[in-house]
Amino acid sequence: MKLGKEFLSFCLAGVVMLGIVLGFPTKAHAQQASFTNILVAIDAQEILEDYCRPTVNGGVIEWVDCKGTQARPQMVNTDFIHMLVKQDRAVSSQGGAELTISAAPSDVIRWSSTSFSNNSAYTVPLYKFRKIGGASDLLNNPQHLVTENCSAIPKSEGRQDIPACGRTGDVTYGGIEFRRQRQDGDFWQATVLATGRQTYTFDFTVLDQKGGSHGFYRWDPYIIISYR
């Protein structure tokens, strides 16, 4: 009986070694779930010029009569949308309104947005994500998440009273002084359940520095997920 157990252990070890040599998946070689961050860069200025009417108030251009409502957003020209991902995750269409990425089931995809002005003149929050085509079980239901961030931001000469966050004091690099400041962020997140093609819509608005909305917009990209 003892010999039988030793023989069984020997055979099992041989099977594992053969699997490694032939490339069969083993626990040691299993892929780990990872995060893929997609940055959606939106040309807010071009959108305002195309879908709003300019008016001059006190020498300042303001945008009025913008198209779309929160319930029925205006479909936008996809030339104004650019999606970016790490180069090693991009299969094709990097920088365009559609994107093909490499991922695996259980991987997590996150979408965040920014304007071409780096959110200084306008912000472009994504407020709705909806799956509309493709395999219904490709992604789980996306969630909108908000994070409390503490980021190093250049200090303004006129705003020395901005409270710092964290325990690190002000630092200076290249003659520029930085202070860690509270700067919350947000993103949409979904888990990959299978590979394939998924079409979806994102709804967003363009906000000025006072928080005023200048139209509601939508585009319907697709994402193709292939094994990495």
PDB file of C-alpha atoms in Angstrom:
ATOM      1  CA  MET A   1       0.000   0.000   0.000  1.00  0.00           C
ATOM      2  CA  LYS A   2       2.880   2.318   0.818  1.00  0.00           C
ATOM      3  CA  LEU A   3       4.468   1.555  -2.537  1.00  0.00           C
ATOM      4  CA  GLY A   4       1.180   2.400  -4.237  1.00  0.00           C
ATOM      5  CA  LYS A   5       1.063   5.874  -2.667  1.00  0.00           C
ATOM      6  CA  GLU A   6       4.661   6.571  -3.648  1.00  0.00           C
ATOM      7  CA  PHE A   7       3.962   5.410  -7.181  1.00  0.00           C
ATOM      8  CA  LEU A   8       0.853   7.617  -7.361  1.00  0.00           C
ATOM      9  CA  SER A   9       2.831  10.655  -6.146  1.00  0.00           C
ATOM     10  CA  PHE A  10       5.524   9.950  -8.720  1.00  0.00           C
ATOM     11  CA  CYS A  11       2.939   9.743 -11.513  1.00  0.00           C
ATOM     12  CA  LEU A  12       1.240  12.959 -10.371  1.00  0.00           C
ATOM     13  CA  ALA A  13       4.551  14.817 -10.336  1.00  0.00           C
ATOM     14  CA  GLY A  14       5.251  13.514 -13.828  1.00  0.00           C
ATOM     15  CA  VAL A  15       1.894  14.765 -15.108  1.00  0.00           C
ATOM     16  CA  VAL A  16       2.540  18.241 -13.658  1.00  0.00           C
ATOM     17  CA  MET A  17       5.999  18.399 -15.218  1.00  0.00           C
ATOM     18  CA  LEU A  18       4.611  17.265 -18.573  1.00  0.00           C
ATOM     19  CA  GLY A  19       1.927  19.934 -18.372  1.00  0.00           C
ATOM     20  CA  ILE A  20       4.521  22.636 -17.741  1.00  0.00           C
ATOM     21  CA  VAL A  21       6.631  21.446 -20.679  1.00  0.00           C
ATOM     22  CA  LEU A  22       3.631  21.334 -23.031  1.00  0.00           C
ATOM     23  CA  GLY A  23       2.289  24.677 -21.794  1.00  0.00           C
ATOM     24  CA  PHE A  24      -0.855  23.405 -20.083  1.00  0.00           C
ATOM     25  CA  PRO A  25      -2.250  25.876 -17.513  1.00  0.00           C
ATOM     26  CA  THR A  26      -1.213  25.163 -13.942  1.00  0.00           C
ATOM     27  CA  LYS A  27      -1.829  27.055 -10.731  1.00  0.00           C
ATOM     28  CA  ALA A  28       1.677  28.506 -10.899  1.00  0.00           C
ATOM     29  CA  HIS A  29       1.112  29.701 -14.479  1.00  0.00           C
ATOM     30  CA  ALA A  30      -2.465  30.975 -14.145  1.00  0.00           C
ATOM     31  CA  GLN A  31      -3.044  34.560 -15.273  1.00  0.00           C
ATOM     32  CA  GLN A  32      -3.728  37.040 -12.524  1.00  0.00           C
ATOM     33  CA  ALA A  33      -6.649  39.421 -12.876  1.00  0.00           C
ATOM     34  CA  SER A  34      -5.478  42.933 -13.724  1.00  0.00           C
ATOM     35  CA  PHE A  35      -6.830  46.450 -14.222  1.00  0.00           C
ATOM     36  CA  THR A  36      -7.055  48.183 -17.601  1.00  0.00           C
ATOM     37  CA  ASN A  37      -7.482  51.957 -17.382  1.00  0.00           C
ATOM     38  CA  ILE A  38      -9.054  53.657 -20.398  1.00  0.00           C
ATOM     39  CA  LEU A  39      -8.716  57.438 -20.578  1.00  0.00           C
ATOM     40  CA  VAL A  40     -11.463  59.132 -22.601  1.00  0.00           C
ATOM     41  CA  ALA A  41     -10.175  62.499 -23.854  1.00  0.00           C
ATOM     42  CA  ILE A  42     -13.007  64.723 -25.106  1.00  0.00           C
ATOM     43  CA  ASP A  43     -12.533  67.844 -27.238  1.00  0.00           C
ATOM     44  CA  ALA A  44     -15.000  70.023 -25.325  1.00  0.00           C
ATOM     45  CA  GLN A  45     -14.156  73.185 -27.280  1.00  0.00           C
ATOM     46  CA  GLU A  46     -15.003  71.593 -30.639  1.00  0.00           C
ATOM     47  CA  ILE A  47     -18.223  70.166 -29.212  1.00  0.00           C
ATOM     48  CA  LEU A  48     -19.331  73.594 -28.000  1.00  0.00           C
ATOM     49  CA  GLU A  49     -18.511  75.152 -31.361  1.00  0.00           C
ATOM     50  CA  ASP A  50     -20.518  72.486 -33.199  1.00  0.00           C
ATOM     51  CA  TYR A  51     -23.533  72.064 -30.923  1.00  0.00           C
ATOM     52  CA  CYS A  52     -23.973  75.439 -29.166  1.00  0.00           C
ATOM     53  CA  ARG A  53     -24.486  79.048 -30.226  1.00  0.00           C
ATOM     54  CA  PRO A  54     -21.843  81.592 -29.183  1.00  0.00           C
ATOM     55  CA  THR A  55     -22.794  84.936 -27.677  1.00  0.00           C
ATOM     56  CA  VAL A  56     -20.636  87.727 -26.273  1.00  0.00           C
ATOM     57  CA  ASN A  57     -21.286  88.951 -22.742  1.00  0.00           C
ATOM     58  CA  GLY A  58     -18.975  91.663 -21.420  1.00  0.00           C
ATOM     59  CA  GLY A  59     -16.340  90.785 -23.964  1.00  0.00           C
ATOM     60  CA  VAL A  60     -16.433  87.104 -23.003  1.00  0.00           C
ATOM     61  CA  ILE A  61     -17.764  84.391 -25.306  1.00  0.00           C
ATOM     62  CA  GLU A  62     -20.512  82.305 -23.742  1.00  0.00           C
ATOM     63  CA  TRP A  63     -22.192  79.224 -25.181  1.00  0.00           C
ATOM     64  CA  VAL A  64     -25.992  79.091 -25.223  1.00  0.00           C
ATOM     65  CA  ASP A  65     -28.768  77.032 -26.834  1.00  0.00           C
ATOM     66  CA  CYS A  66     -26.655  73.893 -26.594  1.00  0.00           C
ATOM     67  CA  LYS A  67     -28.205  70.722 -27.971  1.00  0.00           C
ATOM     68  CA  GLY A  68     -29.344  67.681 -26.062  1.00  0.00           C
ATOM     69  CA  THR A  69     -31.060  67.116 -22.739  1.00  0.00           C
ATOM     70  CA  GLN A  70     -30.099  64.844 -19.881  1.00  0.00           C
ATOM     71  CA  ALA A  71     -32.861  62.429 -20.903  1.00  0.00           C
ATOM     72  CA  ARG A  72     -32.168  62.701 -24.653  1.00  0.00           C
ATOM     73  CA  PRO A  73     -28.497  63.573 -25.273  1.00  0.00           C
ATOM     74  CA  GLN A  74     -27.182  64.766 -28.619  1.00  0.00           C
ATOM     75  CA  MET A  75     -25.130  62.184 -30.559  1.00  0.00           C
ATOM     76  CA  VAL A  76     -21.704  63.722 -31.200  1.00  0.00           C
ATOM     77  CA  ASN A  77     -19.162  63.457 -33.975  1.00  0.00           C
ATOM     78  CA  THR A  78     -16.762  60.684 -32.969  1.00  0.00           C
ATOM     79  CA  ASP A  79     -13.848  62.826 -34.207  1.00  0.00           C
ATOM     80  CA  PHE A  80     -14.181  64.653 -30.878  1.00  0.00           C
ATOM     81  CA  ILE A  81     -13.635  61.489 -28.784  1.00  0.00           C
ATOM     82  CA  HIS A  82     -10.264  59.822 -28.208  1.00  0.00           C
ATOM     83  CA  MET A  83      -9.787  56.700 -26.066  1.00  0.00           C
ATOM     84  CA  LEU A  84      -6.319  55.833 -24.808  1.00  0.00           C
ATOM     85  CA  VAL A  85      -4.977  52.758 -23.030  1.00  0.00           C
ATOM     86  CA  LYS A  86      -1.521  51.437 -22.133  1.00  0.00           C
ATOM     87  CA  GLN A  87       0.295  50.414 -25.285  1.00  0.00           C
ATOM     88  CA  ASP A  88       0.698  46.793 -24.190  1.00  0.00           C
ATOM     89  CA  ARG A  89      -3.101  46.482 -23.824  1.00  0.00           C
ATOM     90  CA  ALA A  90      -4.007  48.161 -27.123  1.00  0.00           C
ATOM     91  CA  VAL A  91      -4.644  45.791 -30.024  1.00  0.00           C
ATOM     92  CA  SER A  92      -5.905  48.449 -32.455  1.00  0.00           C
ATOM     93  CA  SER A  93      -7.691  51.820 -32.751  1.00  0.00           C
ATOM     94  CA  GLN A  94      -5.586  53.493 -30.058  1.00  0.00           C
ATOM     95  CA  GLY A  95      -6.591  57.166 -29.824  1.00  0.00           C
ATOM     96  CA  GLY A  96      -9.888  56.787 -31.667  1.00  0.00           C
ATOM     97  CA  ALA A  97     -13.530  56.620 -30.613  1.00  0.00           C
ATOM     98  CA  GLU A  98     -13.465  52.797 -30.779  1.00  0.00           C
ATOM     99  CA  LEU A  99     -10.935  50.541 -29.103  1.00  0.00           C
ATOM    100  CA  THR A 100      -9.714  46.948 -29.216  1.00  0.00           C
ATOM    101  CA  ILE A 101      -7.899  45.813 -26.091  1.00  0.00           C
ATOM    102  CA  SER A 102      -6.395  42.605 -24.766  1.00  0.00           C
ATOM    103  CA  ALA A 103      -7.900  41.323 -21.529  1.00  0.00           C
ATOM    104  CA  ALA A 104      -9.011  38.121 -19.872  1.00  0.00           C
ATOM    105  CA  PRO A 105     -12.085  37.061 -17.912  1.00  0.00           C
ATOM    106  CA  SER A 106     -12.017  38.513 -14.359  1.00  0.00           C
ATOM    107  CA  ASP A 107      -9.954  41.516 -15.530  1.00  0.00           C
ATOM    108  CA  VAL A 108     -11.345  44.921 -14.533  1.00  0.00           C
ATOM    109  CA  ILE A 109     -11.785  47.798 -17.004  1.00  0.00           C
ATOM    110  CA  ARG A 110     -12.016  51.396 -15.805  1.00  0.00           C
ATOM    111  CA  TRP A 111     -13.080  54.404 -17.886  1.00  0.00           C
ATOM    112  CA  SER A 112     -12.267  57.965 -16.799  1.00  0.00           C
ATOM    113  CA  SER A 113     -12.655  61.217 -18.732  1.00  0.00           C
ATOM    114  CA  THR A 114     -10.796  64.463 -19.245  1.00  0.00           C
ATOM    115  CA  SER A 115     -11.099  67.448 -21.549  1.00  0.00           C
ATOM    116  CA  PHE A 116      -8.321  68.645 -23.825  1.00  0.00           C
ATOM    117  CA  SER A 117      -7.820  71.562 -21.429  1.00  0.00           C
ATOM    118  CA  ASN A 118      -6.993  69.054 -18.664  1.00  0.00           C
ATOM    119  CA  ASN A 119     -10.289  70.018 -17.000  1.00  0.00           C
ATOM    120  CA  SER A 120      -9.136  73.601 -16.423  1.00  0.00           C
ATOM    121  CA  ALA A 121     -11.582  75.392 -18.758  1.00  0.00           C
ATOM    122  CA  TYR A 122     -14.197  72.631 -19.036  1.00  0.00           C
ATOM    123  CA  THR A 123     -14.852  69.303 -17.382  1.00  0.00           C
ATOM    124  CA  VAL A 124     -16.631  66.466 -19.165  1.00  0.00           C
ATOM    125  CA  PRO A 125     -18.104  64.051 -16.598  1.00  0.00           C
ATOM    126  CA  LEU A 126     -19.453  60.731 -17.846  1.00  0.00           C
ATOM    127  CA  TYR A 127     -22.796  60.352 -16.109  1.00  0.00           C
ATOM    128  CA  LYS A 128     -24.333  57.286 -17.759  1.00  0.00           C
ATOM    129  CA  PHE A 129     -23.041  53.984 -19.190  1.00  0.00           C
ATOM    130  CA  ARG A 130     -25.358  51.602 -21.024  1.00  0.00           C
ATOM    131  CA  LYS A 131     -24.667  48.325 -22.850  1.00  0.00           C
ATOM    132  CA  ILE A 132     -26.652  48.202 -26.093  1.00  0.00           C
ATOM    133  CA  GLY A 133     -25.232  45.454 -28.295  1.00  0.00           C
ATOM    134  CA  GLY A 134     -22.992  42.448 -28.554  1.00  0.00           C
ATOM    135  CA  ALA A 135     -22.809  39.612 -26.072  1.00  0.00           C
ATOM    136  CA  SER A 136     -24.879  40.553 -23.040  1.00  0.00           C
ATOM    137  CA  ASP A 137     -22.572  38.630 -20.740  1.00  0.00           C
ATOM    138  CA  LEU A 138     -19.307  40.160 -21.977  1.00  0.00           C
ATOM    139  CA  LEU A 139     -19.164  42.703 -19.114  1.00  0.00           C
ATOM    140  CA  ASN A 140     -21.032  42.848 -15.851  1.00  0.00           C
ATOM    141  CA  ASN A 141     -23.157  45.907 -15.089  1.00  0.00           C
ATOM    142  CA  PRO A 142     -20.768  48.900 -14.919  1.00  0.00           C
ATOM    143  CA  GLN A 143     -20.559  50.897 -11.682  1.00  0.00           C
ATOM    144  CA  HIS A 144     -19.760  54.573 -11.158  1.00  0.00           C
ATOM    145  CA  LEU A 145     -17.235  55.029  -8.343  1.00  0.00           C
ATOM    146  CA  VAL A 146     -15.843  58.159  -6.669  1.00  0.00           C
ATOM    147  CA  THR A 147     -12.452  58.150  -4.955  1.00  0.00           C
ATOM    148  CA  GLU A 148     -11.001  60.550  -2.386  1.00  0.00           C
ATOM    149  CA  ASN A 149      -7.579  61.465  -3.748  1.00  0.00           C
ATOM    150  CA  CYS A 150      -4.733  63.476  -2.272  1.00  0.00           C
ATOM    151  CA  SER A 151      -2.626  64.798  -5.159  1.00  0.00           C
ATOM    152  CA  ALA A 152       0.449  67.018  -5.431  1.00  0.00           C
ATOM    153  CA  ILE A 153      -0.736  70.197  -7.211  1.00  0.00           C
ATOM    154  CA  PRO A 154       1.327  73.304  -8.097  1.00  0.00           C
ATOM    155  CA  LYS A 155       0.637  76.111  -5.613  1.00  0.00           C
ATOM    156  CA  SER A 156      -0.931  79.280  -6.959  1.00  0.00           C
ATOM    157  CA  GLU A 157       0.641  82.572  -5.881  1.00  0.00           C
ATOM    158  CA  GLY A 158      -2.812  83.960  -5.162  1.00  0.00           C
ATOM    159  CA  ARG A 159      -4.051  80.925  -3.205  1.00  0.00           C
ATOM    160  CA  GLN A 160      -1.576  80.195  -0.449  1.00  0.00           C
ATOM    161  CA  ASP A 161      -4.410  79.348   1.946  1.00  0.00           C
ATOM    162  CA  ILE A 162      -5.479  76.118   0.219  1.00  0.00           C
ATOM    163  CA  PRO A 163      -5.486  73.417   2.913  1.00  0.00           C
ATOM    164  CA  ALA A 164      -3.110  70.521   2.458  1.00  0.00           C
ATOM    165  CA  CYS A 165      -4.023  66.855   2.808  1.00  0.00           C
ATOM    166  CA  GLY A 166      -1.924  63.979   4.033  1.00  0.00           C
ATOM    167  CA  ARG A 167       1.156  64.212   6.203  1.00  0.00           C
ATOM    168  CA  THR A 168       3.665  65.338   3.597  1.00  0.00           C
ATOM    169  CA  GLY A 169       4.456  69.061   3.549  1.00  0.00           C
ATOM    170  CA  ASP A 170       4.998  71.288   0.535  1.00  0.00           C
ATOM    171  CA  VAL A 171       7.789  70.235  -1.823  1.00  0.00           C
ATOM    172  CA  THR A 172       9.646  72.034  -4.608  1.00  0.00           C
ATOM    173  CA  TYR A 173      10.865  70.512  -7.857  1.00  0.00           C
ATOM    174  CA  GLY A 174      12.470  72.502 -10.662  1.00  0.00           C
ATOM    175  CA  GLY A 175      11.571  75.738  -8.914  1.00  0.00           C
ATOM    176  CA  ILE A 176       7.864  74.827  -8.810  1.00  0.00           C
ATOM    177  CA  GLU A 177       6.230  74.461  -5.400  1.00  0.00           C
ATOM    178  CA  PHE A 178       3.696  71.673  -4.923  1.00  0.00           C
ATOM    179  CA  ARG A 179       1.155  71.048  -2.190  1.00  0.00           C
ATOM    180  CA  ARG A 180      -0.803  67.862  -1.626  1.00  0.00           C
ATOM    181  CA  GLN A 181      -4.448  68.827  -2.030  1.00  0.00           C
ATOM    182  CA  ARG A 182      -7.768  67.006  -1.889  1.00  0.00           C
ATOM    183  CA  GLN A 183      -8.795  66.253  -5.465  1.00  0.00           C
ATOM    184  CA  ASP A 184     -11.519  63.634  -5.752  1.00  0.00           C
ATOM    185  CA  GLY A 185     -11.786  61.546  -8.886  1.00  0.00           C
ATOM    186  CA  ASP A 186     -14.329  59.248 -10.489  1.00  0.00           C
ATOM    187  CA  PHE A 187     -14.489  56.436 -13.010  1.00  0.00           C
ATOM    188  CA  TRP A 188     -16.760  53.742 -14.405  1.00  0.00           C
ATOM    189  CA  GLN A 189     -15.763  50.162 -13.720  1.00  0.00           C
ATOM    190  CA  ALA A 190     -16.789  46.799 -15.175  1.00  0.00           C
ATOM    191  CA  THR A 191     -15.462  43.260 -14.880  1.00  0.00           C
ATOM    192  CA  VAL A 192     -14.713  41.210 -17.989  1.00  0.00           C
ATOM    193  CA  LEU A 193     -16.778  38.010 -18.053  1.00  0.00           C
ATOM    194  CA  ALA A 194     -15.934  36.805 -21.572  1.00  0.00           C
ATOM    195  CA  THR A 195     -14.133  37.875 -24.739  1.00  0.00           C
ATOM    196  CA  GLY A 196     -15.903  39.358 -27.749  1.00  0.00           C
ATOM    197  CA  ARG A 197     -17.362  42.660 -28.945  1.00  0.00           C
ATOM    198  CA  GLN A 198     -19.503  44.944 -26.795  1.00  0.00           C
ATOM    199  CA  THR A 199     -21.261  48.083 -28.036  1.00  0.00           C
ATOM    200  CA  TYR A 200     -22.257  50.623 -25.407  1.00  0.00           C
ATOM    201  CA  THR A 201     -23.125  54.273 -24.962  1.00  0.00           C
ATOM    202  CA  PHE A 202     -21.598  56.922 -22.739  1.00  0.00           C
ATOM    203  CA  ASP A 203     -23.563  60.069 -21.853  1.00  0.00           C
ATOM    204  CA  PHE A 204     -21.674  63.168 -20.738  1.00  0.00           C
ATOM    205  CA  THR A 205     -22.092  66.890 -20.262  1.00  0.00           C
ATOM    206  CA  VAL A 206     -19.733  69.848 -20.624  1.00  0.00           C
ATOM    207  CA  LEU A 207     -19.380  71.903 -17.440  1.00  0.00           C
ATOM    208  CA  ASP A 208     -17.758  75.320 -17.228  1.00  0.00           C
ATOM    209  CA  GLN A 209     -15.711  76.598 -14.280  1.00  0.00           C
ATOM    210  CA  LYS A 210     -18.885  77.691 -12.464  1.00  0.00           C
ATOM    211  CA  GLY A 211     -20.517  74.277 -12.841  1.00  0.00           C
ATOM    212  CA  GLY A 212     -22.887  75.410 -15.581  1.00  0.00           C
ATOM    213  CA  SER A 213     -23.885  72.718 -18.070  1.00  0.00           C
ATOM    214  CA  HIS A 214     -23.502  73.341 -21.800  1.00  0.00           C
ATOM    215  CA  GLY A 215     -25.468  70.566 -23.431  1.00  0.00           C
ATOM    216  CA  PHE A 216     -25.768  66.822 -22.963  1.00  0.00           C
ATOM    217  CA  TYR A 217     -24.064  64.473 -25.362  1.00  0.00           C
ATOM    218  CA  ARG A 218     -23.696  60.797 -26.242  1.00  0.00           C
ATOM    219  CA  TRP A 219     -21.514  58.557 -28.338  1.00  0.00           C
ATOM    220  CA  ASP A 220     -21.813  54.832 -28.945  1.00  0.00           C
ATOM    221  CA  PRO A 221     -18.392  53.190 -29.094  1.00  0.00           C
ATOM    222  CA  TYR A 222     -17.675  49.505 -29.122  1.00  0.00           C
ATOM    223  CA  ILE A 223     -14.942  47.627 -27.363  1.00  0.00           C
ATOM    224  CA  ILE A 224     -13.421  44.358 -28.579  1.00  0.00           C
ATOM    225  CA  ILE A 225     -11.847  42.218 -25.881  1.00  0.00           C
ATOM    226  CA  SER A 226      -9.427  39.484 -26.881  1.00  0.00           C
ATOM    227  CA  TYR A 227      -7.277  37.222 -24.722  1.00  0.00           C
ATOM    228  CA  ARG A 228      -4.012  38.697 -23.538  1.00  0.00           C
TER     229      ARG A 228
END
